[in-house]
Amino acid sequence: MSSTFDTVANIIAETCDIPRENIKPESHAIDDLGIDSLDFLDIAFAIDKAFGIKLPLERWTQEVNEGKATTEQYFVLSNLCERIDELKAAKGA
Amino acid sequence: MQIEIFILVDRIRSLSIENGLAQCESAVPVDSSIYLGHFPGHPILPGVLLIESMAQTAGWLILGLTKFERFPFLSIVHEAKMRDFVTPGTQLLLEARLLHEGSGFYKTSNRVLADGKLKCEAETTFRVMPFPSPTFREHVIAQARRVGFPPELVPNAG
């Protein structure tokens, strides 16, 4: 997870011009870092490319909108990195 | 190119879903009221229209990729570069290449050439979503036929 977090944090820092030291595993991408949905497209692109996966943003958004999930489950960075690791594992399976 | 109604692609020259590549053609109008202001004595096509022409070319590619089920709305223009003037009467070759298909978005790399010379380039990101209305989708399908979209890839309207 730590290497995944470092990669994600570096992507966020570079894409959104946020100081790297302000990006922590417990940071909420939206509430704490102020990343909006448009910026997140750039981040999703970079994450997809970096890990060879496809973040299921549409499904996550639908689940949040329908009350089946919270934004914390997907957008707190430690949770996001867990989801990324799951997608990586599923791809390799 | 029909500037007044913002239709900036005249014809699709080629479109490959497999290769993620679209090539379109467009002729810059010889006369247009736009040149009265842009610029007196030095008429050139505004850069925003070159960007839109690239976006429309990428849009045709993405419509092919989504089988006309979803419409691409331009969301991000990345580092557009206007490398040369585009003057009235110029024949443009517009190219869009798929860079990435994400969940609910596409990213493309685009460029505009004239006589083999690069005029401008940019990467673009589009959100894709269901057509807001059946009328809109029917209009897009009619436009697809007008610009020569590969017939086997154009659905029946409705």
PDB file of C-alpha atoms in Angstrom:
ATOM      1  CA  MET A   1       0.000   0.000   0.000  1.00  0.00           C
ATOM      2  CA  SER A   2       2.823   2.408   0.852  1.00  0.00           C
ATOM      3  CA  SER A   3       4.243   2.389  -2.672  1.00  0.00           C
ATOM      4  CA  THR A   4       0.742   2.809  -4.040  1.00  0.00           C
ATOM      5  CA  PHE A   5       0.205   5.757  -1.716  1.00  0.00           C
ATOM      6  CA  ASP A   6       3.483   7.383  -2.736  1.00  0.00           C
ATOM      7  CA  THR A   7       2.571   7.093  -6.409  1.00  0.00           C
ATOM      8  CA  VAL A   8      -0.934   8.450  -5.849  1.00  0.00           C
ATOM      9  CA  ALA A   9       0.294  11.279  -3.640  1.00  0.00           C
ATOM     10  CA  ASN A  10       2.884  12.282  -6.215  1.00  0.00           C
ATOM     11  CA  ILE A  11       0.240  12.259  -8.941  1.00  0.00           C
ATOM     12  CA  ILE A  12      -2.056  14.473  -6.861  1.00  0.00           C
ATOM     13  CA  ALA A  13       0.768  16.837  -5.960  1.00  0.00           C
ATOM     14  CA  GLU A  14       1.804  17.244  -9.565  1.00  0.00           C
ATOM     15  CA  THR A  15      -1.670  17.336 -11.100  1.00  0.00           C
ATOM     16  CA  CYS A  16      -3.274  19.702  -8.588  1.00  0.00           C
ATOM     17  CA  ASP A  17      -0.237  21.694  -7.509  1.00  0.00           C
ATOM     18  CA  ILE A  18      -0.689  20.670  -3.873  1.00  0.00           C
ATOM     19  CA  PRO A  19       2.430  20.521  -1.668  1.00  0.00           C
ATOM     20  CA  ARG A  20       3.410  16.873  -1.317  1.00  0.00           C
ATOM     21  CA  GLU A  21       3.790  17.169   2.457  1.00  0.00           C
ATOM     22  CA  ASN A  22       0.117  18.145   2.776  1.00  0.00           C
ATOM     23  CA  ILE A  23      -1.027  14.873   1.200  1.00  0.00           C
ATOM     24  CA  LYS A  24      -1.469  12.178   3.808  1.00  0.00           C
ATOM     25  CA  PRO A  25      -3.080   8.709   3.852  1.00  0.00           C
ATOM     26  CA  GLU A  26      -5.926  10.084   5.972  1.00  0.00           C
ATOM     27  CA  SER A  27      -6.556  13.027   3.608  1.00  0.00           C
ATOM     28  CA  HIS A  28      -9.950  13.174   1.941  1.00  0.00           C
ATOM     29  CA  ALA A  29      -9.353  14.128  -1.687  1.00  0.00           C
ATOM     30  CA  ILE A  30     -12.434  16.325  -1.840  1.00  0.00           C
ATOM     31  CA  ASP A  31     -12.955  17.625   1.682  1.00  0.00           C
ATOM     32  CA  ASP A  32      -9.331  18.040   2.778  1.00  0.00           C
ATOM     33  CA  LEU A  33      -7.433  18.614  -0.464  1.00  0.00           C
ATOM     34  CA  GLY A  34     -10.160  20.513  -2.318  1.00  0.00           C
ATOM     35  CA  ILE A  35      -9.936  18.377  -5.443  1.00  0.00           C
ATOM     36  CA  ASP A  36     -13.024  18.811  -7.616  1.00  0.00           C
ATOM     37  CA  SER A  37     -14.525  16.336 -10.062  1.00  0.00           C
ATOM     38  CA  LEU A  38     -12.792  17.900 -13.055  1.00  0.00           C
ATOM     39  CA  ASP A  39      -9.373  17.741 -11.432  1.00  0.00           C
ATOM     40  CA  PHE A  40     -10.136  14.182 -10.465  1.00  0.00           C
ATOM     41  CA  LEU A  41     -10.442  13.268 -14.160  1.00  0.00           C
ATOM     42  CA  ASP A  42      -6.781  14.210 -14.588  1.00  0.00           C
ATOM     43  CA  ILE A  43      -5.884  12.241 -11.478  1.00  0.00           C
ATOM     44  CA  ALA A  44      -7.898   9.220 -12.628  1.00  0.00           C
ATOM     45  CA  PHE A  45      -6.154   9.338 -16.003  1.00  0.00           C
ATOM     46  CA  ALA A  46      -2.732   9.372 -14.340  1.00  0.00           C
ATOM     47  CA  ILE A  47      -3.680   6.598 -11.881  1.00  0.00           C
ATOM     48  CA  ASP A  48      -5.110   4.440 -14.677  1.00  0.00           C
ATOM     49  CA  LYS A  49      -1.911   4.863 -16.651  1.00  0.00           C
ATOM     50  CA  ALA A  50       0.435   4.391 -13.700  1.00  0.00           C
ATOM     51  CA  PHE A  51      -1.180   1.150 -12.513  1.00  0.00           C
ATOM     52  CA  GLY A  52      -2.650  -0.218 -15.756  1.00  0.00           C
ATOM     53  CA  ILE A  53      -6.151  -0.225 -14.320  1.00  0.00           C
ATOM     54  CA  LYS A  54      -9.448   1.575 -14.867  1.00  0.00           C
ATOM     55  CA  LEU A  55     -10.805   3.269 -11.764  1.00  0.00           C
ATOM     56  CA  PRO A  56     -14.569   2.616 -11.800  1.00  0.00           C
ATOM     57  CA  LEU A  57     -15.447   6.260 -11.173  1.00  0.00           C
ATOM     58  CA  GLU A  58     -18.928   6.000 -12.616  1.00  0.00           C
ATOM     59  CA  ARG A  59     -19.876   3.088 -10.389  1.00  0.00           C
ATOM     60  CA  TRP A  60     -18.424   4.771  -7.318  1.00  0.00           C
ATOM     61  CA  THR A  61     -20.276   7.997  -8.077  1.00  0.00           C
ATOM     62  CA  GLN A  62     -23.511   6.108  -8.566  1.00  0.00           C
ATOM     63  CA  GLU A  63     -23.063   4.240  -5.293  1.00  0.00           C
ATOM     64  CA  VAL A  64     -22.424   7.484  -3.408  1.00  0.00           C
ATOM     65  CA  ASN A  65     -25.384   9.215  -5.051  1.00  0.00           C
ATOM     66  CA  GLU A  66     -27.654   6.290  -4.171  1.00  0.00           C
ATOM     67  CA  GLY A  67     -26.453   6.231  -0.548  1.00  0.00           C
ATOM     68  CA  LYS A  68     -24.914   2.784  -0.932  1.00  0.00           C
ATOM     69  CA  ALA A  69     -21.426   4.074  -0.151  1.00  0.00           C
ATOM     70  CA  THR A  70     -19.795   7.101   1.406  1.00  0.00           C
ATOM     71  CA  THR A  71     -17.251   9.352  -0.261  1.00  0.00           C
ATOM     72  CA  GLU A  72     -14.813   8.334   2.501  1.00  0.00           C
ATOM     73  CA  GLN A  73     -14.787   4.776   1.172  1.00  0.00           C
ATOM     74  CA  TYR A  74     -13.365   5.911  -2.149  1.00  0.00           C
ATOM     75  CA  PHE A  75     -11.812   9.322  -1.651  1.00  0.00           C
ATOM     76  CA  VAL A  76      -9.891   9.061   1.620  1.00  0.00           C
ATOM     77  CA  LEU A  77      -6.495   8.314   0.122  1.00  0.00           C
ATOM     78  CA  SER A  78      -5.719   5.222   2.220  1.00  0.00           C
ATOM     79  CA  ASN A  79      -9.051   3.761   1.077  1.00  0.00           C
ATOM     80  CA  LEU A  80      -8.465   4.842  -2.502  1.00  0.00           C
ATOM     81  CA  CYS A  81      -5.089   3.087  -2.430  1.00  0.00           C
ATOM     82  CA  GLU A  82      -6.738  -0.073  -1.100  1.00  0.00           C
ATOM     83  CA  ARG A  83      -9.192   0.042  -3.990  1.00  0.00           C
ATOM     84  CA  ILE A  84      -6.282   0.507  -6.393  1.00  0.00           C
ATOM     85  CA  ASP A  85      -4.455  -2.462  -4.907  1.00  0.00           C
ATOM     86  CA  GLU A  86      -7.626  -4.544  -5.255  1.00  0.00           C
ATOM     87  CA  LEU A  87      -7.954  -3.553  -8.902  1.00  0.00           C
ATOM     88  CA  LYS A  88      -4.294  -4.384  -9.507  1.00  0.00           C
ATOM     89  CA  ALA A  89      -4.745  -7.776  -7.869  1.00  0.00           C
ATOM     90  CA  ALA A  90      -7.916  -8.479  -9.844  1.00  0.00           C
ATOM     91  CA  LYS A  91      -6.127  -7.603 -13.047  1.00  0.00           C
ATOM     92  CA  GLY A  92      -3.272  -9.936 -12.243  1.00  0.00           C
ATOM     93  CA  ALA A  93      -5.537 -12.805 -11.196  1.00  0.00           C
TER      94      ALA A  93
ATOM     95  CA  MET B   1     -16.599  24.632 -42.034  1.00  0.00           C
ATOM     96  CA  GLN B   2     -19.852  26.378 -41.125  1.00  0.00           C
ATOM     97  CA  ILE B   3     -18.627  28.833 -38.564  1.00  0.00           C
ATOM     98  CA  GLU B   4     -21.986  30.539 -38.009  1.00  0.00           C
ATOM     99  CA  ILE B   5     -23.596  27.333 -36.741  1.00  0.00           C
ATOM    100  CA  PHE B   6     -20.419  26.045 -35.126  1.00  0.00           C
ATOM    101  CA  ILE B   7     -20.098  22.998 -37.359  1.00  0.00           C
ATOM    102  CA  LEU B   8     -16.379  22.887 -37.960  1.00  0.00           C
ATOM    103  CA  VAL B   9     -15.864  19.480 -39.561  1.00  0.00           C
ATOM    104  CA  ASP B  10     -16.783  19.112 -43.249  1.00  0.00           C
ATOM    105  CA  ARG B  11     -16.048  15.455 -43.788  1.00  0.00           C
ATOM    106  CA  ILE B  12     -14.620  12.396 -42.096  1.00  0.00           C
ATOM    107  CA  ARG B  13     -11.745  11.107 -44.181  1.00  0.00           C
ATOM    108  CA  SER B  14     -11.145   8.002 -42.092  1.00  0.00           C
ATOM    109  CA  LEU B  15     -12.203   6.592 -38.760  1.00  0.00           C
ATOM    110  CA  SER B  16     -10.742   3.493 -37.158  1.00  0.00           C
ATOM    111  CA  ILE B  17     -12.250   2.201 -33.951  1.00  0.00           C
ATOM    112  CA  GLU B  18      -9.527  -0.441 -33.698  1.00  0.00           C
ATOM    113  CA  ASN B  19      -6.723   2.068 -33.950  1.00  0.00           C
ATOM    114  CA  GLY B  20      -8.543   4.831 -32.073  1.00  0.00           C
ATOM    115  CA  LEU B  21      -7.898   7.327 -34.823  1.00  0.00           C
ATOM    116  CA  ALA B  22     -10.085   9.806 -36.720  1.00  0.00           C
ATOM    117  CA  GLN B  23      -9.056  12.045 -39.597  1.00  0.00           C
ATOM    118  CA  CYS B  24     -11.384  14.787 -40.789  1.00  0.00           C
ATOM    119  CA  GLU B  25     -11.264  17.540 -43.368  1.00  0.00           C
ATOM    120  CA  SER B  26     -12.462  21.101 -43.178  1.00  0.00           C
ATOM    121  CA  ALA B  27     -12.163  24.135 -45.428  1.00  0.00           C
ATOM    122  CA  VAL B  28     -11.713  27.472 -43.719  1.00  0.00           C
ATOM    123  CA  PRO B  29     -14.286  29.879 -45.218  1.00  0.00           C
ATOM    124  CA  VAL B  30     -12.987  32.469 -47.623  1.00  0.00           C
ATOM    125  CA  ASP B  31     -15.528  34.985 -46.361  1.00  0.00           C
ATOM    126  CA  SER B  32     -16.858  35.331 -42.845  1.00  0.00           C
ATOM    127  CA  SER B  33     -17.984  38.194 -40.641  1.00  0.00           C
ATOM    128  CA  ILE B  34     -15.492  36.890 -38.061  1.00  0.00           C
ATOM    129  CA  TYR B  35     -12.653  38.332 -40.107  1.00  0.00           C
ATOM    130  CA  LEU B  36     -14.107  41.829 -39.710  1.00  0.00           C
ATOM    131  CA  GLY B  37     -12.823  41.775 -36.179  1.00  0.00           C
ATOM    132  CA  HIS B  38     -10.213  39.027 -36.291  1.00  0.00           C
ATOM    133  CA  PHE B  39      -8.380  40.933 -37.722  1.00  0.00           C
ATOM    134  CA  PRO B  40      -8.869  43.937 -40.036  1.00  0.00           C
ATOM    135  CA  GLY B  41      -6.208  43.627 -42.728  1.00  0.00           C
ATOM    136  CA  HIS B  42      -4.975  40.313 -41.308  1.00  0.00           C
ATOM    137  CA  PRO B  43      -7.820  37.747 -41.389  1.00  0.00           C
ATOM    138  CA  ILE B  44      -7.045  34.552 -39.472  1.00  0.00           C
ATOM    139  CA  LEU B  45      -9.159  31.814 -37.939  1.00  0.00           C
ATOM    140  CA  PRO B  46      -9.433  32.359 -34.164  1.00  0.00           C
ATOM    141  CA  GLY B  47      -7.553  29.857 -32.036  1.00  0.00           C
ATOM    142  CA  VAL B  48     -10.698  28.953 -30.116  1.00  0.00           C
ATOM    143  CA  LEU B  49     -12.227  27.700 -33.365  1.00  0.00           C
ATOM    144  CA  LEU B  50      -9.151  25.602 -34.074  1.00  0.00           C
ATOM    145  CA  ILE B  51      -9.514  24.077 -30.616  1.00  0.00           C
ATOM    146  CA  GLU B  52     -13.202  23.448 -31.241  1.00  0.00           C
ATOM    147  CA  SER B  53     -12.424  21.847 -34.610  1.00  0.00           C
ATOM    148  CA  MET B  54     -10.078  19.444 -32.834  1.00  0.00           C
ATOM    149  CA  ALA B  55     -12.726  18.770 -30.192  1.00  0.00           C
ATOM    150  CA  GLN B  56     -15.350  18.008 -32.849  1.00  0.00           C
ATOM    151  CA  THR B  57     -12.964  15.612 -34.586  1.00  0.00           C
ATOM    152  CA  ALA B  58     -12.288  13.848 -31.292  1.00  0.00           C
ATOM    153  CA  GLY B  59     -16.020  13.886 -30.671  1.00  0.00           C
ATOM    154  CA  TRP B  60     -16.680  11.866 -33.821  1.00  0.00           C
ATOM    155  CA  LEU B  61     -14.064   9.339 -32.736  1.00  0.00           C
ATOM    156  CA  ILE B  62     -15.618   8.989 -29.289  1.00  0.00           C
ATOM    157  CA  LEU B  63     -19.128   8.704 -30.716  1.00  0.00           C
ATOM    158  CA  GLY B  64     -17.831   5.771 -32.724  1.00  0.00           C
ATOM    159  CA  LEU B  65     -16.273   4.232 -29.637  1.00  0.00           C
ATOM    160  CA  THR B  66     -19.495   4.609 -27.636  1.00  0.00           C
ATOM    161  CA  LYS B  67     -21.643   3.484 -30.582  1.00  0.00           C
ATOM    162  CA  PHE B  68     -23.633   6.731 -30.310  1.00  0.00           C
ATOM    163  CA  GLU B  69     -24.952   5.658 -26.908  1.00  0.00           C
ATOM    164  CA  ARG B  70     -23.246   8.483 -25.069  1.00  0.00           C
ATOM    165  CA  PHE B  71     -22.230  12.001 -26.021  1.00  0.00           C
ATOM    166  CA  PRO B  72     -18.784  13.461 -25.330  1.00  0.00           C
ATOM    167  CA  PHE B  73     -18.831  16.867 -23.670  1.00  0.00           C
ATOM    168  CA  LEU B  74     -15.556  18.771 -23.811  1.00  0.00           C
ATOM    169  CA  SER B  75     -14.234  19.152 -20.280  1.00  0.00           C
ATOM    170  CA  ILE B  76     -10.516  19.893 -20.340  1.00  0.00           C
ATOM    171  CA  VAL B  77      -8.196  21.350 -22.983  1.00  0.00           C
ATOM    172  CA  HIS B  78      -4.592  20.599 -22.122  1.00  0.00           C
ATOM    173  CA  GLU B  79      -1.808  22.927 -23.238  1.00  0.00           C
ATOM    174  CA  ALA B  80      -3.173  23.979 -26.607  1.00  0.00           C
ATOM    175  CA  LYS B  81      -0.466  25.300 -28.904  1.00  0.00           C
ATOM    176  CA  MET B  82      -1.229  27.544 -31.881  1.00  0.00           C
ATOM    177  CA  ARG B  83       1.853  27.113 -34.021  1.00  0.00           C
ATOM    178  CA  ASP B  84       0.948  29.068 -37.126  1.00  0.00           C
ATOM    179  CA  PHE B  85      -1.712  31.347 -38.616  1.00  0.00           C
ATOM    180  CA  VAL B  86      -4.669  29.708 -40.357  1.00  0.00           C
ATOM    181  CA  THR B  87      -5.926  31.958 -43.117  1.00  0.00           C
ATOM    182  CA  PRO B  88      -9.178  32.054 -45.159  1.00  0.00           C
ATOM    183  CA  GLY B  89      -9.455  29.310 -47.778  1.00  0.00           C
ATOM    184  CA  THR B  90      -7.036  26.926 -46.070  1.00  0.00           C
ATOM    185  CA  GLN B  91      -7.803  23.202 -46.326  1.00  0.00           C
ATOM    186  CA  LEU B  92      -7.344  21.616 -42.926  1.00  0.00           C
ATOM    187  CA  LEU B  93      -6.634  18.035 -41.959  1.00  0.00           C
ATOM    188  CA  LEU B  94      -7.876  17.356 -38.422  1.00  0.00           C
ATOM    189  CA  GLU B  95      -6.632  14.350 -36.463  1.00  0.00           C
ATOM    190  CA  ALA B  96      -7.732  12.886 -33.146  1.00  0.00           C
ATOM    191  CA  ARG B  97      -6.073   9.898 -31.523  1.00  0.00           C
ATOM    192  CA  LEU B  98      -7.406   8.045 -28.486  1.00  0.00           C
ATOM    193  CA  LEU B  99      -5.047   8.257 -25.521  1.00  0.00           C
ATOM    194  CA  HIS B 100      -7.217   6.699 -22.853  1.00  0.00           C
ATOM    195  CA  GLU B 101     -10.699   5.367 -22.186  1.00  0.00           C
ATOM    196  CA  GLY B 102     -11.520   5.933 -18.544  1.00  0.00           C
ATOM    197  CA  SER B 103     -14.651   5.343 -16.523  1.00  0.00           C
ATOM    198  CA  GLY B 104     -16.964   8.061 -17.835  1.00  0.00           C
ATOM    199  CA  PHE B 105     -14.264   9.977 -19.651  1.00  0.00           C
ATOM    200  CA  TYR B 106     -11.995   9.839 -22.685  1.00  0.00           C
ATOM    201  CA  LYS B 107      -8.730  11.590 -23.390  1.00  0.00           C
ATOM    202  CA  THR B 108      -7.468  12.293 -26.886  1.00  0.00           C
ATOM    203  CA  SER B 109      -4.441  13.803 -28.572  1.00  0.00           C
ATOM    204  CA  ASN B 110      -5.302  16.113 -31.463  1.00  0.00           C
ATOM    205  CA  ARG B 111      -3.667  18.155 -34.135  1.00  0.00           C
ATOM    206  CA  VAL B 112      -4.474  20.325 -37.132  1.00  0.00           C
ATOM    207  CA  LEU B 113      -2.383  20.291 -40.299  1.00  0.00           C
ATOM    208  CA  ALA B 114      -2.423  22.205 -43.565  1.00  0.00           C
ATOM    209  CA  ASP B 115      -0.286  21.117 -46.511  1.00  0.00           C
ATOM    210  CA  GLY B 116       1.473  18.724 -44.164  1.00  0.00           C
ATOM    211  CA  LYS B 117       2.445  21.497 -41.795  1.00  0.00           C
ATOM    212  CA  LEU B 118       1.399  21.415 -38.120  1.00  0.00           C
ATOM    213  CA  LYS B 119      -0.824  24.368 -37.299  1.00  0.00           C
ATOM    214  CA  CYS B 120      -1.948  23.575 -33.777  1.00  0.00           C
ATOM    215  CA  GLU B 121      -2.221  20.749 -31.272  1.00  0.00           C
ATOM    216  CA  ALA B 122      -3.771  19.950 -27.915  1.00  0.00           C
ATOM    217  CA  GLU B 123      -4.890  17.103 -25.735  1.00  0.00           C
ATOM    218  CA  THR B 124      -8.519  17.069 -24.692  1.00  0.00           C
ATOM    219  CA  THR B 125     -10.571  15.305 -22.046  1.00  0.00           C
ATOM    220  CA  PHE B 126     -14.273  14.611 -22.498  1.00  0.00           C
ATOM    221  CA  ARG B 127     -16.900  13.470 -20.071  1.00  0.00           C
ATOM    222  CA  VAL B 128     -19.301  11.047 -21.723  1.00  0.00           C
ATOM    223  CA  MET B 129     -22.900  10.789 -20.631  1.00  0.00           C
ATOM    224  CA  PRO B 130     -26.214   9.669 -22.055  1.00  0.00           C
ATOM    225  CA  PHE B 131     -27.710  12.007 -24.621  1.00  0.00           C
ATOM    226  CA  PRO B 132     -29.744  14.670 -22.818  1.00  0.00           C
ATOM    227  CA  SER B 133     -32.651  14.202 -25.238  1.00  0.00           C
ATOM    228  CA  PRO B 134     -33.703  11.939 -28.136  1.00  0.00           C
ATOM    229  CA  THR B 135     -33.871  14.998 -30.404  1.00  0.00           C
ATOM    230  CA  PHE B 136     -30.235  15.755 -29.693  1.00  0.00           C
ATOM    231  CA  ARG B 137     -29.197  12.182 -30.509  1.00  0.00           C
ATOM    232  CA  GLU B 138     -31.193  12.184 -33.740  1.00  0.00           C
ATOM    233  CA  HIS B 139     -29.512  15.436 -34.738  1.00  0.00           C
ATOM    234  CA  VAL B 140     -26.064  13.976 -34.064  1.00  0.00           C
ATOM    235  CA  ILE B 141     -26.872  10.850 -36.084  1.00  0.00           C
ATOM    236  CA  ALA B 142     -28.067  13.017 -38.986  1.00  0.00           C
ATOM    237  CA  GLN B 143     -24.852  15.023 -38.776  1.00  0.00           C
ATOM    238  CA  ALA B 144     -22.864  11.782 -38.735  1.00  0.00           C
ATOM    239  CA  ARG B 145     -24.397  10.834 -42.060  1.00  0.00           C
ATOM    240  CA  ARG B 146     -23.699  14.313 -43.434  1.00  0.00           C
ATOM    241  CA  VAL B 147     -19.985  14.155 -42.611  1.00  0.00           C
ATOM    242  CA  GLY B 148     -19.581  10.632 -43.981  1.00  0.00           C
ATOM    243  CA  PHE B 149     -19.345   8.651 -40.779  1.00  0.00           C
ATOM    244  CA  PRO B 150     -18.730   4.991 -41.725  1.00  0.00           C
ATOM    245  CA  PRO B 151     -22.302   3.834 -42.493  1.00  0.00           C
ATOM    246  CA  GLU B 152     -21.899   0.504 -40.729  1.00  0.00           C
ATOM    247  CA  LEU B 153     -21.176   2.368 -37.495  1.00  0.00           C
ATOM    248  CA  VAL B 154     -24.138   4.755 -37.650  1.00  0.00           C
ATOM    249  CA  PRO B 155     -27.198   3.489 -35.771  1.00  0.00           C
ATOM    250  CA  ASN B 156     -30.736   4.106 -36.858  1.00  0.00           C
ATOM    251  CA  ALA B 157     -32.174   7.159 -35.158  1.00  0.00           C
ATOM    252  CA  GLY B 158     -34.643   6.697 -32.332  1.00  0.00           C
TER     253      GLY B 158
END
